[in-house]
Short mmCIF file of N, CA and C in Angstrom, two decimals:
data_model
loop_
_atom_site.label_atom_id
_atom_site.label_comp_id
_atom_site.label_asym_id
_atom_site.label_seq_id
_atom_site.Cartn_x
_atom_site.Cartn_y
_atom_site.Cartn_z
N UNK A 25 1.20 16.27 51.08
CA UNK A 25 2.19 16.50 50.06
C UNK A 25 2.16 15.41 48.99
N UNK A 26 2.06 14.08 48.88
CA UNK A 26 1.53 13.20 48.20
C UNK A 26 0.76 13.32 47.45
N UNK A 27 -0.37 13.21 47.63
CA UNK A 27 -1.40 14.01 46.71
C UNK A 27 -1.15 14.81 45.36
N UNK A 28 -0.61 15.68 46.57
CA UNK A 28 -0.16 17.11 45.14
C UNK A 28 0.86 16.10 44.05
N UNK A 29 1.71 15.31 44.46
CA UNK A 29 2.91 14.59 43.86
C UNK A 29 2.15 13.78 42.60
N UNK A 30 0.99 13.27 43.06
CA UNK A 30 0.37 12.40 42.46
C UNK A 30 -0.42 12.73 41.62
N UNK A 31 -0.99 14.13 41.56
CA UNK A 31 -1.80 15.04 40.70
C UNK A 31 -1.27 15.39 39.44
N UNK A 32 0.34 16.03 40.28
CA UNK A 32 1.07 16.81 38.94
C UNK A 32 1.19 15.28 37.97
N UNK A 33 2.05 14.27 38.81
CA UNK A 33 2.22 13.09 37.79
C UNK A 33 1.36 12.53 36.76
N UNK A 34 -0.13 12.68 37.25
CA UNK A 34 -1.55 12.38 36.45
C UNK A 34 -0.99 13.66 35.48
N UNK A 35 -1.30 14.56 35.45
CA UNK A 35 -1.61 15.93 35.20
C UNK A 35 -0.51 15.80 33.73
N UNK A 36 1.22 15.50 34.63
CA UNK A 36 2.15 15.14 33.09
C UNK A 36 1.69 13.91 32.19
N UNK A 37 1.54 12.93 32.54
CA UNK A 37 1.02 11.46 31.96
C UNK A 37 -0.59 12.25 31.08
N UNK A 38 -1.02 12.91 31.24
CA UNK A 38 -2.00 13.15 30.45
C UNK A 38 -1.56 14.24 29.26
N UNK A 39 -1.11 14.68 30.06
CA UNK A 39 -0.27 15.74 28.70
C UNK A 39 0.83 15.09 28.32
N UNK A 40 1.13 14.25 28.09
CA UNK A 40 2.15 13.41 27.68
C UNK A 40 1.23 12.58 26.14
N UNK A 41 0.57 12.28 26.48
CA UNK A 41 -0.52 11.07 26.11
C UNK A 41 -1.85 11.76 24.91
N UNK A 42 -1.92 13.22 25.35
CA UNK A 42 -2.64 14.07 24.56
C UNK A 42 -2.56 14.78 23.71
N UNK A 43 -1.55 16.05 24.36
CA UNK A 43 -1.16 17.00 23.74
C UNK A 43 0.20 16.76 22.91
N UNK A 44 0.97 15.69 22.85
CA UNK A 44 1.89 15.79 22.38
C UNK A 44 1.43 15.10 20.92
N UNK A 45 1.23 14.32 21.09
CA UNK A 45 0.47 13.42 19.67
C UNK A 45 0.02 14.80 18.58
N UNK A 46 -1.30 15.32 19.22
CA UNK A 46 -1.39 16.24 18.48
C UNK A 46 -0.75 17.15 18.01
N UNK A 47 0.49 17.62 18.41
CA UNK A 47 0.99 18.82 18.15
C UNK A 47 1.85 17.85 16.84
N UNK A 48 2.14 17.10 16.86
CA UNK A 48 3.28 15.88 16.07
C UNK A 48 2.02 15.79 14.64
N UNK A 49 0.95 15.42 14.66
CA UNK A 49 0.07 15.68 13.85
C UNK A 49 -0.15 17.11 13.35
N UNK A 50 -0.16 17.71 13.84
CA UNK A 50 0.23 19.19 13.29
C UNK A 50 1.25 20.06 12.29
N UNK A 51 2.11 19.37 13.11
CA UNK A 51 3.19 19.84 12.06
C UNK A 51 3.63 18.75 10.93
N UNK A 52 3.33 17.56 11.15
CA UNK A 52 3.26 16.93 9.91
C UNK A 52 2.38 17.30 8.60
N UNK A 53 0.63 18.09 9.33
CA UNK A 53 0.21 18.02 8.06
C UNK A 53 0.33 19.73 7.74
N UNK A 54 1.31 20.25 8.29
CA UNK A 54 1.87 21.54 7.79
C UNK A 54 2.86 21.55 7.15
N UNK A 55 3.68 20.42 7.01
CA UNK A 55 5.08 20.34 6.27
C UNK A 55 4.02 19.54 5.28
N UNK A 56 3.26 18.73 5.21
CA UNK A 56 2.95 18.29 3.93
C UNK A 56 1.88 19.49 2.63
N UNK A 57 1.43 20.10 3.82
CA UNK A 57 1.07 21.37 3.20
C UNK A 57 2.09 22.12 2.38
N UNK A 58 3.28 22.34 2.77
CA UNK A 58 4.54 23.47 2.82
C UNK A 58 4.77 22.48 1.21
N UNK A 59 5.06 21.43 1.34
CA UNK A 59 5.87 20.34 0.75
C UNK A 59 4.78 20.23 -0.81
N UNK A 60 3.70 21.03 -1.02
CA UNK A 60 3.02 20.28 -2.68
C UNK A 60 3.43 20.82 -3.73
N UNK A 61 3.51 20.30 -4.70
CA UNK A 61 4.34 20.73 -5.87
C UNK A 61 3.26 20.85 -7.21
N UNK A 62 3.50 21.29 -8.34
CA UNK A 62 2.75 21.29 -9.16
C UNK A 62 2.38 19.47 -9.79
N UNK A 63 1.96 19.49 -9.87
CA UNK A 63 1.72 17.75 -10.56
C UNK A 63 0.89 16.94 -9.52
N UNK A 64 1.21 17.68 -7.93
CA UNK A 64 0.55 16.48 -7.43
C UNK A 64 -1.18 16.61 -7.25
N UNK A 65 -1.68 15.61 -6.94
CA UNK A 65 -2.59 15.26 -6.82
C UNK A 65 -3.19 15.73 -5.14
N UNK A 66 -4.07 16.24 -5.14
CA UNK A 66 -4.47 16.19 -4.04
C UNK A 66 -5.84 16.51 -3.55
N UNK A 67 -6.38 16.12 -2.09
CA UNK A 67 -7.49 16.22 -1.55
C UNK A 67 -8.24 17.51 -0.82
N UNK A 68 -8.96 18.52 -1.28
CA UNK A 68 -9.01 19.70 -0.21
C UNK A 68 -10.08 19.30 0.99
N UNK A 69 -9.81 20.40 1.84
CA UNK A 69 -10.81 20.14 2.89
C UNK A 69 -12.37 19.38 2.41
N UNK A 70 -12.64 19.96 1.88
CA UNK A 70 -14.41 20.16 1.40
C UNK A 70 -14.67 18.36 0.40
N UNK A 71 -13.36 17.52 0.34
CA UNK A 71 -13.22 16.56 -0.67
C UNK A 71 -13.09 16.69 -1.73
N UNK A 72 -13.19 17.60 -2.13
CA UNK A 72 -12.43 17.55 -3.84
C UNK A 72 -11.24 17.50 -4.45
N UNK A 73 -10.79 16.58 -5.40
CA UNK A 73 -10.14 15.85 -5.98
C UNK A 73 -9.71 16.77 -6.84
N UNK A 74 -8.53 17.15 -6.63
CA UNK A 74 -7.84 18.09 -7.81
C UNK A 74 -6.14 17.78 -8.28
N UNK A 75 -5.71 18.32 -8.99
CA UNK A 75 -4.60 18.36 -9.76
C UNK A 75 -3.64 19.59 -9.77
N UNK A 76 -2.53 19.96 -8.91
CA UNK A 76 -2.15 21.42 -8.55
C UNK A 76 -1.27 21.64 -10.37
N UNK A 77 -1.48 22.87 -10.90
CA UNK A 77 -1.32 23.51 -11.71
C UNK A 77 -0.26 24.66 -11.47
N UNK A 78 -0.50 25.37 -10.57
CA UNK A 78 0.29 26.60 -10.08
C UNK A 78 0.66 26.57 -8.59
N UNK A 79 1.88 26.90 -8.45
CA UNK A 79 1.97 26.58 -6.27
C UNK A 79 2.78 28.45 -6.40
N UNK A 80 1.78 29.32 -5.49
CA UNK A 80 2.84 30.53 -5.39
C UNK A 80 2.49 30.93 -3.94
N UNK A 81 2.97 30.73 -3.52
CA UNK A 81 3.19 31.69 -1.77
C UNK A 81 1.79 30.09 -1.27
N UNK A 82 1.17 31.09 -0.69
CA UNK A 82 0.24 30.59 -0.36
C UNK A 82 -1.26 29.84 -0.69
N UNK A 83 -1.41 30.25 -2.23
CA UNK A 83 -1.92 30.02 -2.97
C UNK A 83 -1.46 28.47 -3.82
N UNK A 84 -2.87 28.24 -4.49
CA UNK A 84 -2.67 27.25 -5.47
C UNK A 84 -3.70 27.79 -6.58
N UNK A 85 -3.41 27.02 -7.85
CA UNK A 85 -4.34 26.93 -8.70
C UNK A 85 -4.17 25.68 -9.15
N UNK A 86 -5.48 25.06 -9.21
CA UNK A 86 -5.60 23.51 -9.18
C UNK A 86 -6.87 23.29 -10.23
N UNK A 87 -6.45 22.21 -10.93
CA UNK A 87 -7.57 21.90 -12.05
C UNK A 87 -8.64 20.91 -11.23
N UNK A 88 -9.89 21.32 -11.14
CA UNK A 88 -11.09 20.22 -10.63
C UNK A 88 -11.92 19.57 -11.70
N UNK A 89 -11.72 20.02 -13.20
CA UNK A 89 -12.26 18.82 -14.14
C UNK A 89 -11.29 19.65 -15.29
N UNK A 90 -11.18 18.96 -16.42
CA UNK A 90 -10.74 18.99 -17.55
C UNK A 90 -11.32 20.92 -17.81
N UNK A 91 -9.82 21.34 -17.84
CA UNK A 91 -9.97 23.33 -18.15
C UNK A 91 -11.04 24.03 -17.09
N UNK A 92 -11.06 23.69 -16.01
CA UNK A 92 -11.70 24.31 -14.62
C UNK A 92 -10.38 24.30 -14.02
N UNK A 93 -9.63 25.63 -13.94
CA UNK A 93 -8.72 25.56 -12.61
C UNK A 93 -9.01 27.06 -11.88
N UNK A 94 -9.08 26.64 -10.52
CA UNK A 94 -9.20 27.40 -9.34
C UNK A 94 -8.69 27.49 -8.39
N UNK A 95 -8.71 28.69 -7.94
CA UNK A 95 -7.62 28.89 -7.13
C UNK A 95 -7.79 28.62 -5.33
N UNK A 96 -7.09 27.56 -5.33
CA UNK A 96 -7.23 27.93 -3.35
C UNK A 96 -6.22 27.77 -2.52
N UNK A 97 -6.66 28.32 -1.22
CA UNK A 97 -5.73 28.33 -0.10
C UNK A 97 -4.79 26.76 0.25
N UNK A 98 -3.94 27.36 0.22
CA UNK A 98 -2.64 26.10 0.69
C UNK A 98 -3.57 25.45 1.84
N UNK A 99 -4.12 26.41 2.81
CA UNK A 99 -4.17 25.60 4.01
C UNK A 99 -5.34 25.02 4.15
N UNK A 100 -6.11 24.63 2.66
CA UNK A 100 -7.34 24.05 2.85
C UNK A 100 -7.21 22.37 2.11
N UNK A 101 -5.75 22.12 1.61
CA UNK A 101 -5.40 21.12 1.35
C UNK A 101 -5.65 19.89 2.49
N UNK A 102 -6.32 19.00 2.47
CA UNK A 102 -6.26 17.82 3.91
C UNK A 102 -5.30 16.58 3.54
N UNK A 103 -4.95 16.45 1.75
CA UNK A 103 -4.19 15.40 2.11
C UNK A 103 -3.25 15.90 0.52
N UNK A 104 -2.69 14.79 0.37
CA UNK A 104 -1.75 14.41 -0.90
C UNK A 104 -2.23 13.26 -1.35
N UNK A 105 -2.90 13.13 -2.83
CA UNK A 105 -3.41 11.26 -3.27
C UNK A 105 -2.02 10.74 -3.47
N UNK A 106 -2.32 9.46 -3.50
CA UNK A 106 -1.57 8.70 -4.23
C UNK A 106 -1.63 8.59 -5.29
N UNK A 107 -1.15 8.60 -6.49
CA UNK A 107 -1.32 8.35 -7.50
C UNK A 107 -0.84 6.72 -8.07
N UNK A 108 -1.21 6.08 -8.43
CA UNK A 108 -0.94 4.50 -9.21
C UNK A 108 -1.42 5.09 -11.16
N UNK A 109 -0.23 4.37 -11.42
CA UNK A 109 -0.01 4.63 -12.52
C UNK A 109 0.46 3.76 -13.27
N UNK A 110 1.23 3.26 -14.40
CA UNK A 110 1.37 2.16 -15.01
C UNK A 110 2.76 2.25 -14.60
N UNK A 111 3.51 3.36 -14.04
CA UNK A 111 4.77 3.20 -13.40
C UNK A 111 4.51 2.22 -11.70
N UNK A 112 3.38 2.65 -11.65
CA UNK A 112 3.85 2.22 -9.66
C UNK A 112 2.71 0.55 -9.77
N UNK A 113 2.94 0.07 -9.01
CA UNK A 113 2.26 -1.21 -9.06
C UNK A 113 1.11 -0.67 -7.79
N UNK A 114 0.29 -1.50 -8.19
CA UNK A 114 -0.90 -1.66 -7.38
C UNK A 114 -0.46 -1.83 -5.36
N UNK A 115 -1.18 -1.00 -5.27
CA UNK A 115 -0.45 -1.33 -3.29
C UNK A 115 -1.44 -1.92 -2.37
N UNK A 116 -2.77 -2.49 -3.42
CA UNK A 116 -4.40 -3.35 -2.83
C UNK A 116 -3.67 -4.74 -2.62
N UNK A 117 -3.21 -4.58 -1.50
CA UNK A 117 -2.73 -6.33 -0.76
C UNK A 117 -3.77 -7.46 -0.99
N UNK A 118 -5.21 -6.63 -1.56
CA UNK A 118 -6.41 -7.62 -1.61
C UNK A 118 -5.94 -8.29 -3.33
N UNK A 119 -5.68 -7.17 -4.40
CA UNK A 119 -5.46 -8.00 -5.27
C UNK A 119 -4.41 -8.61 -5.90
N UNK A 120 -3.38 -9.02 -4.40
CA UNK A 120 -2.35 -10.04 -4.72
C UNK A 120 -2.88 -11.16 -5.08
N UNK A 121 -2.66 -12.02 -5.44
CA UNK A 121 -3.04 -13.55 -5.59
C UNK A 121 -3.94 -14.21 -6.22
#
């Protein structure tokens, strides 16, 4: 009977340790998906650097150079840039000092 006691406990401690992380990663980068607005800046799967233009349902239309805008899937977005601007200060801790 031990054994078995000691299995399931491995068994939770690993799904504790695994699966939960990920699922927490998940829905973060689905609310940041849910969450882009026109103006922002952002990264798609494939790396390209675009500028959202239009946000409707599921869709985007996003500029990838000066009067190229195309349209893609919300869910191929991987991140949100940062943008630094002459409003936001520099956040390179390297070029303090």
């Amino acid at each position: 009977m031990a054994p078995i006691i000691i299995l399931v406990a491995v068994g939770v401690v690993a799904w504790m340790l695994l699966a939960v992380p990920v699922r927490r990663r998940q829905r973060q980068h689905a609310a940041m998906q849910e969450a882009i607005e026109v103006g922002d800046e952002i990264i798609t799967a494939g790396g390209i650097h675009a500028v959202v233009r239009e946000a409707a349902g599921g869709e985007l239309r996003v500029e990838i150079a000066p009067g190229t805008v195309v349209t893609l899937d919300r869910r191929a977005v991987a991140a949100v840039a940062v943008m630094e601007g002459p409003d936001e200060p520099d956040r390179n801790p390297a070029a303090e000092g």
